[in-house]
PDB file of C-alpha atoms in Angstrom:
ATOM      1  CA  MET O   1      85.614  -5.457   0.194  1.00  0.00           C
ATOM      2  CA  TYR O   2      82.924  -8.060   0.906  1.00  0.00           C
ATOM      3  CA  LYS O   3      81.030  -8.095   4.179  1.00  0.00           C
ATOM      4  CA  ALA O   4      78.127 -10.155   5.557  1.00  0.00           C
ATOM      5  CA  ILE O   5      75.869  -8.933   8.359  1.00  0.00           C
ATOM      6  CA  THR O   6      73.298 -11.164  10.088  1.00  0.00           C
ATOM      7  CA  ARG O   7      70.258  -9.561  11.717  1.00  0.00           C
ATOM      8  CA  ASN O   8      67.212 -11.414  13.070  1.00  0.00           C
ATOM      9  CA  GLY O   9      68.155 -14.599  11.208  1.00  0.00           C
ATOM     10  CA  ASN O  10      68.544 -12.837   7.848  1.00  0.00           C
ATOM     11  CA  THR O  11      71.963 -12.301   6.255  1.00  0.00           C
ATOM     12  CA  PHE O  12      72.835  -9.326   4.067  1.00  0.00           C
ATOM     13  CA  PHE O  13      75.897  -9.413   1.784  1.00  0.00           C
ATOM     14  CA  TYR O  14      77.653  -6.164   0.883  1.00  0.00           C
ATOM     15  CA  CYS O  15      80.388  -5.266  -1.604  1.00  0.00           C
ATOM     16  CA  ASN O  16      81.962  -1.845  -1.021  1.00  0.00           C
ATOM     17  CA  GLU O  17      79.038  -0.899   1.262  1.00  0.00           C
ATOM     18  CA  GLN O  18      76.441  -1.711  -1.458  1.00  0.00           C
ATOM     19  CA  LEU O  19      73.900  -4.469  -0.889  1.00  0.00           C
ATOM     20  CA  ILE O  20      74.350  -7.325  -3.393  1.00  0.00           C
ATOM     21  CA  LEU O  21      72.516 -10.340  -1.882  1.00  0.00           C
ATOM     22  CA  LYS O  22      70.001 -11.099   0.866  1.00  0.00           C
ATOM     23  CA  ALA O  23      69.437 -14.466   2.542  1.00  0.00           C
ATOM     24  CA  ILE O  24      66.004 -14.537   4.181  1.00  0.00           C
ATOM     25  CA  THR O  25      64.519 -17.178   6.509  1.00  0.00           C
ATOM     26  CA  SER O  26      60.718 -17.325   6.924  1.00  0.00           C
ATOM     27  CA  LYS O  27      59.286 -19.568   9.634  1.00  0.00           C
ATOM     28  CA  TYR O  28      55.818 -21.145   9.388  1.00  0.00           C
ATOM     29  CA  PHE O  29      54.063 -23.904  11.311  1.00  0.00           C
ATOM     30  CA  CYS O  30      55.858 -27.255  10.678  1.00  0.00           C
ATOM     31  CA  TYR O  31      58.037 -25.827   7.903  1.00  0.00           C
ATOM     32  CA  TYR O  32      60.126 -22.852   6.947  1.00  0.00           C
ATOM     33  CA  LYS O  33      61.556 -21.352   3.799  1.00  0.00           C
ATOM     34  CA  PHE O  34      65.019 -20.070   3.128  1.00  0.00           C
ATOM     35  CA  TYR O  35      65.781 -18.054   0.017  1.00  0.00           C
ATOM     36  CA  ILE O  36      68.541 -15.936  -1.482  1.00  0.00           C
ATOM     37  CA  GLU O  37      67.616 -12.896  -3.543  1.00  0.00           C
ATOM     38  CA  ASP O  38      69.582 -10.181  -5.315  1.00  0.00           C
ATOM     39  CA  VAL O  39      69.164  -6.388  -5.132  1.00  0.00           C
ATOM     40  CA  ASN O  40      66.321  -6.509  -7.681  1.00  0.00           C
ATOM     41  CA  ASN O  41      64.341  -8.831  -5.338  1.00  0.00           C
ATOM     42  CA  THR O  42      64.747 -11.748  -7.766  1.00  0.00           C
ATOM     43  CA  LYS O  43      64.865 -15.083  -5.939  1.00  0.00           C
ATOM     44  CA  LEU O  44      68.018 -16.922  -6.987  1.00  0.00           C
ATOM     45  CA  LEU O  45      67.525 -19.971  -4.778  1.00  0.00           C
ATOM     46  CA  GLU O  46      64.642 -21.111  -2.567  1.00  0.00           C
ATOM     47  CA  ILE O  47      64.881 -24.019  -0.119  1.00  0.00           C
ATOM     48  CA  SER O  48      61.994 -25.511   1.852  1.00  0.00           C
ATOM     49  CA  VAL O  49      62.519 -27.378   5.124  1.00  0.00           C
ATOM     50  CA  ARG O  50      59.630 -29.451   6.473  1.00  0.00           C
ATOM     51  CA  SER O  51      59.743 -30.976   9.927  1.00  0.00           C
ATOM     52  CA  PHE O  52      57.467 -32.400  12.564  1.00  0.00           C
ATOM     53  CA  PHE O  53      58.376 -30.433  15.711  1.00  0.00           C
ATOM     54  CA  GLY O  54      62.080 -30.631  14.846  1.00  0.00           C
ATOM     55  CA  PHE O  55      62.067 -34.306  13.819  1.00  0.00           C
ATOM     56  CA  PHE O  56      61.890 -36.019  10.417  1.00  0.00           C
ATOM     57  CA  LYS O  57      63.321 -33.054   8.517  1.00  0.00           C
ATOM     58  CA  LYS O  58      62.935 -33.014   4.752  1.00  0.00           C
ATOM     59  CA  TYR O  59      64.939 -30.537   2.667  1.00  0.00           C
ATOM     60  CA  SER O  60      64.151 -29.624  -0.925  1.00  0.00           C
ATOM     61  CA  ILE O  61      65.052 -26.966  -3.478  1.00  0.00           C
ATOM     62  CA  LYS O  62      61.830 -25.295  -4.617  1.00  0.00           C
ATOM     63  CA  LYS O  63      63.175 -22.720  -7.068  1.00  0.00           C
ATOM     64  CA  GLN O  64      66.535 -22.176  -8.714  1.00  0.00           C
ATOM     65  CA  SER O  65      67.366 -19.249 -11.018  1.00  0.00           C
ATOM     66  CA  LEU O  66      71.115 -19.693 -11.323  1.00  0.00           C
ATOM     67  CA  ASN O  67      73.265 -20.275 -14.398  1.00  0.00           C
ATOM     68  CA  GLN O  68      74.575 -23.585 -13.063  1.00  0.00           C
ATOM     69  CA  PHE O  69      72.847 -26.492 -11.348  1.00  0.00           C
ATOM     70  CA  VAL O  70      73.023 -26.542  -7.545  1.00  0.00           C
ATOM     71  CA  GLU O  71      72.615 -29.761  -5.539  1.00  0.00           C
ATOM     72  CA  LEU O  72      71.385 -29.980  -1.968  1.00  0.00           C
ATOM     73  CA  LYS O  73      73.097 -32.765   0.005  1.00  0.00           C
ATOM     74  CA  LYS O  74      73.434 -33.857   3.586  1.00  0.00           C
ATOM     75  CA  ILE O  75      77.065 -34.714   4.382  1.00  0.00           C
ATOM     76  CA  LYS O  76      77.960 -35.949   7.887  1.00  0.00           C
ATOM     77  CA  GLY O  77      74.820 -34.371   9.328  1.00  0.00           C
ATOM     78  CA  ASP O  78      75.445 -30.970   7.718  1.00  0.00           C
ATOM     79  CA  LEU O  79      73.314 -29.484   4.959  1.00  0.00           C
ATOM     80  CA  VAL O  80      75.530 -28.570   1.981  1.00  0.00           C
ATOM     81  CA  LEU O  81      74.863 -26.751  -1.285  1.00  0.00           C
ATOM     82  CA  LYS O  82      77.169 -28.212  -3.940  1.00  0.00           C
ATOM     83  CA  LEU O  83      78.085 -26.328  -7.129  1.00  0.00           C
ATOM     84  CA  ASN O  84      80.648 -28.143  -9.294  1.00  0.00           C
ATOM     85  CA  ASN O  85      83.485 -28.797  -6.799  1.00  0.00           C
ATOM     86  CA  ASP O  86      82.601 -25.995  -4.360  1.00  0.00           C
ATOM     87  CA  ASN O  87      80.630 -26.578  -1.164  1.00  0.00           C
ATOM     88  CA  LEU O  88      78.630 -24.075   0.872  1.00  0.00           C
ATOM     89  CA  SER O  89      77.612 -25.339   4.307  1.00  0.00           C
ATOM     90  CA  LEU O  90      74.331 -24.185   5.822  1.00  0.00           C
ATOM     91  CA  TYR O  91      74.391 -24.385   9.598  1.00  0.00           C
ATOM     92  CA  GLN O  92      71.084 -24.423  11.377  1.00  0.00           C
ATOM     93  CA  LYS O  93      70.583 -23.372  14.987  1.00  0.00           C
ATOM     94  CA  ARG O  94      67.121 -22.731  16.368  1.00  0.00           C
ATOM     95  CA  HIS O  95      65.544 -22.223  12.944  1.00  0.00           C
ATOM     96  CA  LEU O  96      68.223 -19.743  11.822  1.00  0.00           C
ATOM     97  CA  ILE O  97      70.494 -20.592   8.934  1.00  0.00           C
ATOM     98  CA  LYS O  98      74.098 -19.396   8.952  1.00  0.00           C
ATOM     99  CA  PHE O  99      76.713 -19.698   6.223  1.00  0.00           C
ATOM    100  CA  GLN O 100      80.226 -21.038   6.104  1.00  0.00           C
ATOM    101  CA  GLY O 101      82.130 -21.353   2.853  1.00  0.00           C
ATOM    102  CA  ASP O 102      83.584 -19.409  -0.035  1.00  0.00           C
ATOM    103  CA  PHE O 103      81.416 -16.990  -1.943  1.00  0.00           C
ATOM    104  CA  ILE O 104      82.415 -16.414  -5.552  1.00  0.00           C
ATOM    105  CA  LEU O 105      80.622 -13.702  -7.507  1.00  0.00           C
ATOM    106  CA  ASN O 106      81.062 -13.162 -11.229  1.00  0.00           C
ATOM    107  CA  GLU O 107      81.093  -9.548 -12.352  1.00  0.00           C
TER     108      GLU O 107
END
């Protein structure tokens, strides 16, 4: 059974009570980083968000260690990660990033 727990802006993904992925948000002055890493602390995806006091936001993928190419798009004001035909929405509230979408893991 898959479960996701969010604490202090970071999300931890579990499968049968074992940690499989971590989504970490780090806030700095005028920008913050968001990255997903596995249990071996290998960064799978790193996204940088630059802004000027909440305005003029610029999103970019800094590092990607996945088997397939992931695109970062803004659709109707929402930030979306697009992989083939699947979308993963990243919702942002007060510098915290939350997920909504389907998670598919290959064993």
